[in-house]
Coordinates of C-alpha atoms in Angstrom, one line a residue:
X1 CA -0.4 14.3 -2.9
X2 CA 1.7 11.0 -1.3
X3 CA 4.3 12.8 0.9
X4 CA 0.5 14.5 2.6
X5 CA -0.4 10.9 3.6
X6 CA -0.1 7.9 6.5
X7 CA -0.2 5.7 3.3
X8 CA -0.9 5.8 0.1
X9 CA -3.5 3.5 -1.6
X10 CA -3.0 2.5 -5.4
X11 CA -4.9 1.0 -7.7
X12 CA -3.0 -1.1 -9.7
X13 CA -6.3 -2.0 -12.1
X14 CA -5.3 1.4 -14.1
X15 CA -2.7 2.1 -17.0
X16 CA -1.1 5.4 -15.5
X17 CA 0.1 2.6 -11.9
X18 CA 3.3 1.9 -13.6
X19 CA 5.1 5.0 -13.4
X20 CA 3.3 6.2 -10.7
X21 CA 4.4 3.2 -8.2
X22 CA 7.9 3.4 -9.6
X23 CA 7.6 7.2 -9.0
X24 CA 7.1 7.3 -5.5
X25 CA 7.7 4.1 -3.3
X26 CA 11.0 4.5 -3.2
X27 CA 10.4 8.1 -2.7
X28 CA 8.3 7.9 1.2
X29 CA 8.6 5.8 4.4
X30 CA 5.5 4.7 4.2
X31 CA 2.6 2.0 3.7
X32 CA 1.1 1.3 0.6
X33 CA -2.1 -0.1 -0.2
X34 CA -2.9 -2.1 -3.5
X35 CA -5.7 -3.2 -5.0
X36 CA -6.9 -4.6 -7.9
X37 CA -10.1 -5.9 -9.4
X38 CA -10.2 -9.0 -9.5
X39 CA -10.3 -10.2 -13.0
X40 CA -7.1 -8.3 -13.9
X41 CA -4.0 -9.4 -13.8
X42 CA -1.2 -7.7 -11.9
X43 CA 1.5 -6.6 -14.1
X44 CA 4.3 -9.5 -13.4
X45 CA 6.9 -6.5 -12.4
X46 CA 4.5 -5.4 -9.7
X47 CA 6.5 -8.0 -6.5
X48 CA 9.5 -6.7 -6.7
X49 CA 8.0 -3.9 -4.6
X50 CA 6.4 -6.4 -2.9
X51 CA 10.5 -7.0 -1.2
X52 CA 9.8 -3.9 0.7
X53 CA 7.7 -3.8 4.5
X54 CA 5.3 -1.0 3.7
X55 CA 4.4 -2.3 0.9
X56 CA 1.6 -4.1 1.3
X57 CA 0.3 -7.1 -0.6
X58 CA -2.7 -6.6 -3.2
X59 CA -6.0 -6.6 -1.8
X60 CA -8.5 -8.1 -4.6
X61 CA -12.0 -6.9 -5.2
X62 CA -15.3 -7.4 -7.1
X63 CA -16.9 -4.2 -6.7
X64 CA -16.9 -0.8 -5.7
X65 CA -19.2 -2.7 -2.9
X66 CA -16.7 -5.4 -1.6
X67 CA -13.9 -2.6 -2.2
X68 CA -16.2 -0.5 0.5
X69 CA -16.1 -3.9 2.9
X70 CA -13.0 -4.4 2.6
X71 CA -11.7 -0.8 3.6
X72 CA -12.1 -1.7 6.9
X73 CA -11.0 -4.2 7.4
X74 CA -7.5 -5.0 4.9
X75 CA -6.7 -2.0 3.5
X76 CA -7.2 1.1 5.7
X77 CA -6.2 -2.2 9.1
X78 CA -3.5 -4.0 7.8
X79 CA -1.6 0.2 7.0
X80 CA -2.6 2.1 10.2
X81 CA -1.1 -1.6 12.1
X82 CA 2.1 -0.3 9.3
X83 CA 2.2 3.3 10.7
X84 CA 2.3 2.4 14.4
X85 CA 5.3 0.3 13.8
X86 CA 7.1 2.2 12.3
X87 CA 6.9 5.2 14.6
X88 CA 7.3 2.6 18.0
X89 CA 10.7 2.6 15.4
X90 CA 11.0 5.5 15.5
X91 CA 10.4 5.7 19.3
X92 CA 12.5 3.2 20.3
X93 CA 15.7 5.3 18.1
X94 CA 14.8 9.1 19.5
X95 CA 14.7 7.8 23.3
X96 CA 11.2 8.2 23.6
X97 CA 9.8 5.4 24.4

């Protein structure tokens, strides 16, 4: 599904996330926005992905209502900004600017 998306919201709270993110983050040139429940710890190796500009810092949330509020402020806008920045760079490279 990641290949069809503008960006990916990754819930780091799940047990299979480590395998899924490892398998996808290097394959797709799209933003990855991690989310994580406030009381959960992120896994130590996740920091290795943060060196990639398209992987954003985790957005922490306490419950579903807060997450829904954060989607329009801290999840979607930063991802869209990265998409716009990448598109501008592609336009410059290919002379579409």
